[in-house]
GROMACS .gro file of C-alpha atoms in nm:
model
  377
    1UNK     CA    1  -1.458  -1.139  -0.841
    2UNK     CA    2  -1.462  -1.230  -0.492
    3UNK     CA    3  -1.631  -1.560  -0.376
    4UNK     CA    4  -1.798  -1.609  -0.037
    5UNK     CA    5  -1.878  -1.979   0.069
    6UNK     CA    6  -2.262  -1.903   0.166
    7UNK     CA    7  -2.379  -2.283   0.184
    8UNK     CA    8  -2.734  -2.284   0.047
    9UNK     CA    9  -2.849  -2.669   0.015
   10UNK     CA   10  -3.144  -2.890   0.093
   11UNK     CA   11  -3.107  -2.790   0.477
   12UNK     CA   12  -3.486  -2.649   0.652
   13UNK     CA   13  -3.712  -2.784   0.949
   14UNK     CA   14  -4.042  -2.802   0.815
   15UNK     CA   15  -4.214  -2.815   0.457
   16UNK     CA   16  -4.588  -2.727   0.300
   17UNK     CA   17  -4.683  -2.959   0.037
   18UNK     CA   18  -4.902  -2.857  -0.282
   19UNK     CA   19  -4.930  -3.126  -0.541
   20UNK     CA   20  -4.562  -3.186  -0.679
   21UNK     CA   21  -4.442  -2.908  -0.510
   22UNK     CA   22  -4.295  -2.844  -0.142
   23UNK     CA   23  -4.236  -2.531  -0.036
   24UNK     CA   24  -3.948  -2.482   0.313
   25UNK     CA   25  -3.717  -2.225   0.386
   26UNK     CA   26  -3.358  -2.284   0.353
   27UNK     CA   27  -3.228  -2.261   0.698
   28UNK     CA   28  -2.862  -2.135   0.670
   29UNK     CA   29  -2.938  -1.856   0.450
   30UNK     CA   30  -3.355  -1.773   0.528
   31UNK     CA   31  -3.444  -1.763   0.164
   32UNK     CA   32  -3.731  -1.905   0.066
   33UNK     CA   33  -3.776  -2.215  -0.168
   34UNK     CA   34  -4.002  -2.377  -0.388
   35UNK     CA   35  -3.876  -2.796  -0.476
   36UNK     CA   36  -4.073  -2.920  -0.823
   37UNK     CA   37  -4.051  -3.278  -0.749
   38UNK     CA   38  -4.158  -3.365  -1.082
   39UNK     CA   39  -3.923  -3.084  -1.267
   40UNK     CA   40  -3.656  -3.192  -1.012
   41UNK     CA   41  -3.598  -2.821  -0.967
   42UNK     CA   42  -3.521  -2.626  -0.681
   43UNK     CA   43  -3.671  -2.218  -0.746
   44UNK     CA   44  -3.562  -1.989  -0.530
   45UNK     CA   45  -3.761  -1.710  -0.455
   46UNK     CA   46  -3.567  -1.444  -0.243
   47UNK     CA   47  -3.419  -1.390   0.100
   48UNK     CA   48  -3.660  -1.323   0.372
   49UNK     CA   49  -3.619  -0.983   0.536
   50UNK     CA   50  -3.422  -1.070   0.878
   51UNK     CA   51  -3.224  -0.837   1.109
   52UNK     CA   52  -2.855  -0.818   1.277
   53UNK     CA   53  -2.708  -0.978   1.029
   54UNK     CA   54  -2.750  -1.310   1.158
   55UNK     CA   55  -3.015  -1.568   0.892
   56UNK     CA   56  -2.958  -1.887   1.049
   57UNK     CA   57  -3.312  -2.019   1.154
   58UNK     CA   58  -3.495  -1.631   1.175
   59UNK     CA   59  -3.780  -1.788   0.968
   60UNK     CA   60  -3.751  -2.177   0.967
   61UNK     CA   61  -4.100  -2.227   0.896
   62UNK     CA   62  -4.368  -2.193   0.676
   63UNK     CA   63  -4.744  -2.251   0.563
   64UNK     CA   64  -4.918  -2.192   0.238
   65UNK     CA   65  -5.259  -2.000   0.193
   66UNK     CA   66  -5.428  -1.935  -0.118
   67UNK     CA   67  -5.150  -1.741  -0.284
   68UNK     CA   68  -4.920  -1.608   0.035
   69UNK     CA   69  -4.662  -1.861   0.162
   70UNK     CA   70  -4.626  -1.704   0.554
   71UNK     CA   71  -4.302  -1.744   0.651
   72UNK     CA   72  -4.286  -1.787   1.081
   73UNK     CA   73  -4.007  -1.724   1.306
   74UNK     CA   74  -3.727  -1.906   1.547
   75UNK     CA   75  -3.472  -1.684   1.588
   76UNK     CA   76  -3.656  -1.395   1.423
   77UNK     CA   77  -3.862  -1.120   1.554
   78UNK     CA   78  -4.136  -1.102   1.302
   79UNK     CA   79  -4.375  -1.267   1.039
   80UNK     CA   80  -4.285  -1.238   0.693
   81UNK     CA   81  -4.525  -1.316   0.429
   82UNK     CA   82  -4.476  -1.366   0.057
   83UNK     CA   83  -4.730  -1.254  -0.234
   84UNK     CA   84  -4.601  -1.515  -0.538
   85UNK     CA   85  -4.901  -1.293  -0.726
   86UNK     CA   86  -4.581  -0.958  -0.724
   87UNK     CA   87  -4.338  -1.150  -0.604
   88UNK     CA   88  -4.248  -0.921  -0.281
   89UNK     CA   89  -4.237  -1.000   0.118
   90UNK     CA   90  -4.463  -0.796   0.374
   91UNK     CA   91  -4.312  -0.787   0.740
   92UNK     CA   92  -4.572  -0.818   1.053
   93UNK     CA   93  -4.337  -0.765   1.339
   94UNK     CA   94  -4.420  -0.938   1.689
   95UNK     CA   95  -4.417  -0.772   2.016
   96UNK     CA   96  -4.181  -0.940   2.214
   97UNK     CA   97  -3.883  -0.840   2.408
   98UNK     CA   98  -3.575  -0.872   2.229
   99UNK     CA   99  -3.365  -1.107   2.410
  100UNK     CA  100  -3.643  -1.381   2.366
  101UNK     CA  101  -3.594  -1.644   2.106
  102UNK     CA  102  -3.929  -1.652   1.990
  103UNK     CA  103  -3.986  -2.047   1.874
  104UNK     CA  104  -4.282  -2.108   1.711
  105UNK     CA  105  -4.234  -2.476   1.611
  106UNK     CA  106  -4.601  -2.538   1.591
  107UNK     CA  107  -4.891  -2.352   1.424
  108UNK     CA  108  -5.216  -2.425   1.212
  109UNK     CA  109  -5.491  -2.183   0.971
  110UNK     CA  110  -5.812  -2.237   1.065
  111UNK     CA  111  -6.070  -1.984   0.838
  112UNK     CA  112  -5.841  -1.784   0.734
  113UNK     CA  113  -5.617  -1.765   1.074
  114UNK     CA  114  -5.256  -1.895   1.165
  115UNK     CA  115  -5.249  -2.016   1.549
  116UNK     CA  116  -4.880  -2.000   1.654
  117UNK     CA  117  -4.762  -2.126   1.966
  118UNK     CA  118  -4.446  -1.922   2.072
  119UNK     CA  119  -4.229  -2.142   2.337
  120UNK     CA  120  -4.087  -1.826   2.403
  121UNK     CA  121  -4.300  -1.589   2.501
  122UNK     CA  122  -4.551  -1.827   2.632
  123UNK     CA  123  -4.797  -1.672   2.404
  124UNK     CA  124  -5.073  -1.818   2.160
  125UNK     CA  125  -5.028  -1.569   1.850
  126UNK     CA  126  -5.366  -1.486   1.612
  127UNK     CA  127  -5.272  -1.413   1.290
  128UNK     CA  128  -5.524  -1.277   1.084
  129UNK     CA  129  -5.429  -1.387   0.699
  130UNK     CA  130  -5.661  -1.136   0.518
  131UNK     CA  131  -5.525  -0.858   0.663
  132UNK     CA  132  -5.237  -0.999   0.730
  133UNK     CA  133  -5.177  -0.861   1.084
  134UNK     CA  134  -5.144  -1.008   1.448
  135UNK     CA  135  -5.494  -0.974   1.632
  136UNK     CA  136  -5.432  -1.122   1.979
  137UNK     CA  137  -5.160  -1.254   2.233
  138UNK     CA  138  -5.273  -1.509   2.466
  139UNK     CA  139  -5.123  -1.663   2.796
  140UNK     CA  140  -5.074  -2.066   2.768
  141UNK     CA  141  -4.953  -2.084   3.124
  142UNK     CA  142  -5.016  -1.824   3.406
  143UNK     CA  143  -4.746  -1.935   3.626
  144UNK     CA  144  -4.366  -1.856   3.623
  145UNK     CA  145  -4.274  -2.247   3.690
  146UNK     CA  146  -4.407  -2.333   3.362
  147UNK     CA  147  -4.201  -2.393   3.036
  148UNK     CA  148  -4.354  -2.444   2.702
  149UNK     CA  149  -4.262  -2.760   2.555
  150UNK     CA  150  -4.154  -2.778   2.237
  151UNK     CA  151  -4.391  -2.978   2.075
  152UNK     CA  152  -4.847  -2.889   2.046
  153UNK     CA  153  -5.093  -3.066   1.937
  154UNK     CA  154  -5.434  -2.926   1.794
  155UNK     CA  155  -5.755  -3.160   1.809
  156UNK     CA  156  -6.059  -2.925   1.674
  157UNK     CA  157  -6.095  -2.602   1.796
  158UNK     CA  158  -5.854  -2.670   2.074
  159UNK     CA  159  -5.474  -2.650   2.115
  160UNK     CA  160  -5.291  -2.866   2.363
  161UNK     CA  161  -4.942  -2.763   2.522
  162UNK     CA  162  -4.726  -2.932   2.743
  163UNK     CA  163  -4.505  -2.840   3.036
  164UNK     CA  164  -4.159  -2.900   3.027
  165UNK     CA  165  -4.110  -2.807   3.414
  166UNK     CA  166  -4.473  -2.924   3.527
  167UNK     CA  167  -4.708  -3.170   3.453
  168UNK     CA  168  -4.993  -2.959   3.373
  169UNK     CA  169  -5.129  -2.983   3.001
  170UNK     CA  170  -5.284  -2.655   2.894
  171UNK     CA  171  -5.616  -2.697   2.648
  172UNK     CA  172  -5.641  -2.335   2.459
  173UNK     CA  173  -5.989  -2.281   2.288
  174UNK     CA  174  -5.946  -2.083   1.944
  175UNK     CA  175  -6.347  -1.981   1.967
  176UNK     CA  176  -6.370  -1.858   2.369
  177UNK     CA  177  -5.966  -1.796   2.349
  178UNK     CA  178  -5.950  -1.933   2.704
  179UNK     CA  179  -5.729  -2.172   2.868
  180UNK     CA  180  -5.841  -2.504   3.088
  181UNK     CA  181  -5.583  -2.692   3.250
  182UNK     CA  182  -5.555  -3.029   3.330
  183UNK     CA  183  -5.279  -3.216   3.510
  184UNK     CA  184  -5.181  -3.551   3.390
  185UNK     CA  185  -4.993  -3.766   3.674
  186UNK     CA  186  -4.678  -3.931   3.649
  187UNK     CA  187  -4.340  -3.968   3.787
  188UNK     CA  188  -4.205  -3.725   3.530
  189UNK     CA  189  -4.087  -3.361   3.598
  190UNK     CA  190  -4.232  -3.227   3.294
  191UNK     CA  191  -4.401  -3.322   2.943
  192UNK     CA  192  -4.247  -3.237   2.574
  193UNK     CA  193  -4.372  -3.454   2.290
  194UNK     CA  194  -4.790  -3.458   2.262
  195UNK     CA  195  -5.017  -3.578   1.997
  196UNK     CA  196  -5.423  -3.699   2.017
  197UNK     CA  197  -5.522  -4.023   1.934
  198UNK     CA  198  -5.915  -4.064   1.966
  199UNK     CA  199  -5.989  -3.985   2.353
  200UNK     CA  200  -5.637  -4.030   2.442
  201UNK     CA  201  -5.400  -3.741   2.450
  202UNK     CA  202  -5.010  -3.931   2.440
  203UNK     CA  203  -4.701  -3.779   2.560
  204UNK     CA  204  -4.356  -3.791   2.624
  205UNK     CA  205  -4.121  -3.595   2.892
  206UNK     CA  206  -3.743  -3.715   3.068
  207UNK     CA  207  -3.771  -4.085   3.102
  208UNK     CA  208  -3.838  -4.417   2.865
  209UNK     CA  209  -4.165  -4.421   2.906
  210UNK     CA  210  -4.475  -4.265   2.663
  211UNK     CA  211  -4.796  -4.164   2.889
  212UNK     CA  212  -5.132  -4.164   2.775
  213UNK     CA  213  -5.382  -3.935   2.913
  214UNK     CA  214  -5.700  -4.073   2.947
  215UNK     CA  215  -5.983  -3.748   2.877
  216UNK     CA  216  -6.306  -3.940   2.933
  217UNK     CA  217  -6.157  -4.102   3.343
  218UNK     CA  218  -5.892  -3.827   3.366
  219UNK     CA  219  -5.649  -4.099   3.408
  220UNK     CA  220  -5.276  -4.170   3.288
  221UNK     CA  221  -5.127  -4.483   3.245
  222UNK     CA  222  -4.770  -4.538   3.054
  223UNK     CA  223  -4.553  -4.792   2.870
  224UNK     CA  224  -4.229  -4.838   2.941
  225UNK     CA  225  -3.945  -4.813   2.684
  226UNK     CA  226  -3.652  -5.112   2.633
  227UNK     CA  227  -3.427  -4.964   2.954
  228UNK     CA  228  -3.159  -5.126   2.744
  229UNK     CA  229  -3.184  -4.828   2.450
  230UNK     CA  230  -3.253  -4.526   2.708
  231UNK     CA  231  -2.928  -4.501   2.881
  232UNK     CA  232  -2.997  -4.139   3.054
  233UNK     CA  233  -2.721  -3.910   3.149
  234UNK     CA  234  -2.634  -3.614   3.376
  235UNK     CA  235  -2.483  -3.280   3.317
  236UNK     CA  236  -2.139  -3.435   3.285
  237UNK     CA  237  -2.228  -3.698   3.089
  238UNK     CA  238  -2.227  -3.967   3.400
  239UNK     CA  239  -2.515  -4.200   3.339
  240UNK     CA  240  -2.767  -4.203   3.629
  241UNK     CA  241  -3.115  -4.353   3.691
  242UNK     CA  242  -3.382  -4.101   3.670
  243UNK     CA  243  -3.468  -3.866   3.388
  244UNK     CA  244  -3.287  -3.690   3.155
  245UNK     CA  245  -3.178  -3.343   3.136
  246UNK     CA  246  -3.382  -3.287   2.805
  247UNK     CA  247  -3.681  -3.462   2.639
  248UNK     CA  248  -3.631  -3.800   2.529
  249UNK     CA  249  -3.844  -3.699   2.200
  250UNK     CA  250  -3.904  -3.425   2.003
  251UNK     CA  251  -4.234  -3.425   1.850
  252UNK     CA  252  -4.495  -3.663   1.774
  253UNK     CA  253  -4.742  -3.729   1.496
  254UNK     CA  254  -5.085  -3.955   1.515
  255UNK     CA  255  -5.262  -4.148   1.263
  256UNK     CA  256  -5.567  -4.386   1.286
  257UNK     CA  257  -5.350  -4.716   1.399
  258UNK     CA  258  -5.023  -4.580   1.512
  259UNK     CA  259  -4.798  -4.262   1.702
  260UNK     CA  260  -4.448  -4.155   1.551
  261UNK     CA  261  -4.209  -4.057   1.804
  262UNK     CA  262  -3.928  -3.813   1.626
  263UNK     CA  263  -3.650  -3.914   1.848
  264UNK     CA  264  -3.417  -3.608   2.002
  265UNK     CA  265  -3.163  -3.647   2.294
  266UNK     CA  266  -3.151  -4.039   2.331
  267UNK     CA  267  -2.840  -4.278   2.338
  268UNK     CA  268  -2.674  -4.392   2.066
  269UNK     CA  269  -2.825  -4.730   2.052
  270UNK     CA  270  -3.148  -4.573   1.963
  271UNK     CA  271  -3.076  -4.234   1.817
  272UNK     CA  272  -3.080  -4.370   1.449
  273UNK     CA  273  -3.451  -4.484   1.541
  274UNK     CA  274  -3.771  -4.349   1.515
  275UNK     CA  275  -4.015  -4.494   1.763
  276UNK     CA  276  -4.366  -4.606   1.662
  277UNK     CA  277  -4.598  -4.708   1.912
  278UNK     CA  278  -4.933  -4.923   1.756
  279UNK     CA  279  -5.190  -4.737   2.003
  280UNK     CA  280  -5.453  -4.967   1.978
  281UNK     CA  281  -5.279  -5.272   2.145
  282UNK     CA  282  -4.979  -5.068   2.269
  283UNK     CA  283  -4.649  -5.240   2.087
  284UNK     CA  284  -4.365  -5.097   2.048
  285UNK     CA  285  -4.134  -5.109   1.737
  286UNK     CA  286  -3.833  -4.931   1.655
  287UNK     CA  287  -3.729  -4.843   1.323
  288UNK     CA  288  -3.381  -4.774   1.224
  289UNK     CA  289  -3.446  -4.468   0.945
  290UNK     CA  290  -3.075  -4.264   0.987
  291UNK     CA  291  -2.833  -4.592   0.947
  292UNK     CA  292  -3.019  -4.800   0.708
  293UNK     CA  293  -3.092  -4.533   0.490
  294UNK     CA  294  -2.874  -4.223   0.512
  295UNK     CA  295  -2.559  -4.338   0.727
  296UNK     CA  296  -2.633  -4.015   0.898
  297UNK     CA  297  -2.367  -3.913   1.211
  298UNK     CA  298  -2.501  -3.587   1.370
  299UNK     CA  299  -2.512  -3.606   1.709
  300UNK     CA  300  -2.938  -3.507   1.793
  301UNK     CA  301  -3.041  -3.634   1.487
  302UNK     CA  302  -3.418  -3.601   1.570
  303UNK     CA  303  -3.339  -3.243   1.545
  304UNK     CA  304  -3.268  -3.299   1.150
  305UNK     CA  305  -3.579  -3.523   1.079
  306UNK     CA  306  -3.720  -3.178   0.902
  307UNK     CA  307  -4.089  -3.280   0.840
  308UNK     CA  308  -4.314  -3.575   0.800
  309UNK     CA  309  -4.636  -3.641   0.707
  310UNK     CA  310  -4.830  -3.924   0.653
  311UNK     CA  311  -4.916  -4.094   0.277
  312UNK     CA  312  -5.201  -4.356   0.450
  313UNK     CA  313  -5.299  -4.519   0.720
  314UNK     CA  314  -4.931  -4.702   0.773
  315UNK     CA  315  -4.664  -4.516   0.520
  316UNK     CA  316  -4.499  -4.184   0.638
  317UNK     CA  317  -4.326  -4.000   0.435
  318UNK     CA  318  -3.987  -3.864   0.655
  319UNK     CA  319  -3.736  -3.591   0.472
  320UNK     CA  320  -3.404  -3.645   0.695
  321UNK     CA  321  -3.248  -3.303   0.664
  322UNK     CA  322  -2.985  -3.292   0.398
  323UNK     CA  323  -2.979  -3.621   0.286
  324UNK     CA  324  -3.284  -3.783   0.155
  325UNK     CA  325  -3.633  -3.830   0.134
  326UNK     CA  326  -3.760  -4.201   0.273
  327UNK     CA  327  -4.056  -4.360   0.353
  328UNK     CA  328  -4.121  -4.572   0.633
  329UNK     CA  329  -4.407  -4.897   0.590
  330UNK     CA  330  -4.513  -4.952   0.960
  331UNK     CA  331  -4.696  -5.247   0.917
  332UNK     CA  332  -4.391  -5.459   0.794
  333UNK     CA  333  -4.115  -5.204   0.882
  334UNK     CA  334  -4.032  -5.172   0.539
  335UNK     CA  335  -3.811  -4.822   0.509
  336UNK     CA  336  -3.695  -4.749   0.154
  337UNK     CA  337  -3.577  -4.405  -0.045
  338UNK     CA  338  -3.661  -4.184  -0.268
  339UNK     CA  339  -3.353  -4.068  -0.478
  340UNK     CA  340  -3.548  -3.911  -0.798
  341UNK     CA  341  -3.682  -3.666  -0.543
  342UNK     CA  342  -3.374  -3.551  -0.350
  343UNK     CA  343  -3.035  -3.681  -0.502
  344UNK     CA  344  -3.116  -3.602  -0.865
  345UNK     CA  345  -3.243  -3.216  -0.820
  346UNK     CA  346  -3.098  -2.949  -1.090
  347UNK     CA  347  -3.089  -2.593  -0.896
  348UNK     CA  348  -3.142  -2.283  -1.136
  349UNK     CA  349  -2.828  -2.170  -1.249
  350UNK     CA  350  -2.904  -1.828  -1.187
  351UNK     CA  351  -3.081  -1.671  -0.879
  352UNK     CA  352  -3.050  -1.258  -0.866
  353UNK     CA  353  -3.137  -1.120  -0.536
  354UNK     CA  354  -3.003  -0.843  -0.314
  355UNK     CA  355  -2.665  -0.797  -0.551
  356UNK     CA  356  -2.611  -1.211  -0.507
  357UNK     CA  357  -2.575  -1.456  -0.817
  358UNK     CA  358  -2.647  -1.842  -0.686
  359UNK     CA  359  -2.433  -2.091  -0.917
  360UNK     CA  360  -2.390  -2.458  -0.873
  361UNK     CA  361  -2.050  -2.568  -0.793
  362UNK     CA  362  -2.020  -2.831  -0.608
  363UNK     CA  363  -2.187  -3.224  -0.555
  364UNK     CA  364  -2.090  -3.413  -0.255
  365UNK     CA  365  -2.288  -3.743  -0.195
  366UNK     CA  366  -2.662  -3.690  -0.162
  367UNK     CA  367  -2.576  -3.318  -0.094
  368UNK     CA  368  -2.589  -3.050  -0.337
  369UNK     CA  369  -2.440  -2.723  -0.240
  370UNK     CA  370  -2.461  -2.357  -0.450
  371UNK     CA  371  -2.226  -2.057  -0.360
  372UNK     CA  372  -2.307  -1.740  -0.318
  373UNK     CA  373  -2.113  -1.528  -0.567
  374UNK     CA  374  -2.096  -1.113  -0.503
  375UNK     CA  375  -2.066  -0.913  -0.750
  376UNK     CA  376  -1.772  -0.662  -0.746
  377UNK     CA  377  -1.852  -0.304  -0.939
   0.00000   0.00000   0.00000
């Protein structure tokens, strides 16, 4: 018997919560999982359908409704959903030219629909859950110049996109399916990171500073970030004054008293950090989440903070991808973890799909790792 080293462990980019149980996609691999927290069990519930041979990221993604978990795409070309009631996968591809790397990093059911905002194809998506089929494409930006940014924000009936090459903010309306744009002045090229707070829409682009976008005076005023953590850097690494080739942040998430910064391509002074910025009076505070609690060394590590979501109004709870799940008390900067959750897990023994047996071979750390073992005839 033959063994291939297919590394299937706790690694995805975003998570759906249901009681004690989180459901993510396991992004090496694209098969879908379902974590009982309070089994400490991983299930796993069968590859997604994906094409050319190539799983990493096709279907990073996913949301839960009523009894379908829909699976959304990255890399991949389509929208897979899964029926737990018969246990299969229905495929809804998108129309899209091939070459395009669709991204849909943010997305949201209202009534029964999934809004999906493709970076890629500059598209709003309307997926219709019932029947489980794509009703509508819509333009977020009519001009060429214009980039999506990586991160959207919904507030209502409306979805907010930035600009990475422009800084023109793009307010979609899910009921008229129209677009209003608004531009929000700065020094920056371009906007990435974007979340609403009350009136206020807050952003992030190149530089240290967050921007917040007054609706009600159609004003912007910023804060400016310790210059001493934002060293910024050209495309040879030669540190310049300016802005920075990429975003300084990757997403954003708001609560009533305070906006969580998920850091991406920052120095290494402050990449172990996440930012948190108290809106109300504006202070700053930066909380060191990968050092204190993981010892984590990848190089973007925003890119590995897989999901977050707050508990109340000042603990989040942060999973840092493949090591563990923490929780982060903004009001004293308390940051502790949860080990029961993560480090203590017992994977089925057995997982039959597609001629594959999963067995657990191997613990290393806070990591847990299961090999893909095919069967020879």
């Amino acid at each position: 018997m033959d063994e291939k080293g297919i590394n299937v462990g706790l690694e995805y980019d975003n998570a759906c919560y249901e009681d004690n149980s989180m459901w993510f996609v396991e992004r090496n691999n694209n098969i879908l999982c379902l974590l009982d927290r309070k089994k400490k069990q991983v299930i796993y519930r069968g590859i997604i359908p994906y094409h050319d041979n190539k799983a990493y990221r096709q279907h990073p993604r996913c949301i839960k409704w009523k009894n379908y978990i829909v699976c959304l795409p990255d890399l991949g070309k389509s929208i897979v959903v899964y029926n737990m009631e018969n246990d299969s996968f229905k495929e809804c591809p998108i129309d899209a030219a091939s070459h395009i790397r669709l991204g849909i990093y943010s997305f949201w059911e209202r009534e029964g629909t999934i809004w999906c905002v493709s970076s890629g194809m500059n598209r709003i998506i309307e997926f219709n859950l019932e029947q489980c089929q794509i009703m509508g494409y819509y333009s977020i930006f009519m001009s060429d110049v214009d980039i999506v940014g990586v991160d959207a924000c919904m507030s209502e009936t409306t979805i907010i996109c930035t600009s990475l090459t422009s800084r023109r903010l793009a307010f979609f309306d899910i009921n008229t399916k129209t677009c209003r744009y608004f531009e929000a002045e700065s020094e920056e090229p371009g906007y990435n990171s974007i979340s609403v707070c009350g009136t206020k829409i807050c952003m992030s682009g190149f530089s240290n500073h967050i921007y917040f976008f007054d609706l009600d005076d159609n004003k912007v005023h910023s804060i400016e970030l310790d210059k001493r953590k934002f060293h910024i850097y050209d495309n040879h690494n030669v540190e310049i004054l300016g802005f920075s080739k990429n975003p300084i942040f990757r997403k954003s998430f708001c609560t009533k008293n305070f906006i969580v910064f998920m850091p991406w391509h920052m120095s290494d002074s402050v990449a172990d950090s996440i930012v948190v910025c108290f809106w109300r009076d504006e202070k700053i505070e930066f909380y060191n989440i990968f050092t204190d609690i993981c010892k984590n060394s990848l190089t973007y590590k925003g890119q590995y903070l897989s999901t977050m979501r707050f508990i109340n109004e000042n603990i989040t709870e942060i999973y840092l991808d493949g090591e563990s799940l923490c929780y982060l008390n903004v009001e004293d900067g308390n940051v502790w973890k949860e080990t029961e959750a993560i480090e203590k897990i017992e994977y089925d023994k057995i997982f039959l799909d597609k001629n594959l047996i999963f067995r657990e071979v191997l613990r290393d750390d806070l990591k847990e790792y299961i090999y893909a073992v095919s069967k020879i005839n």
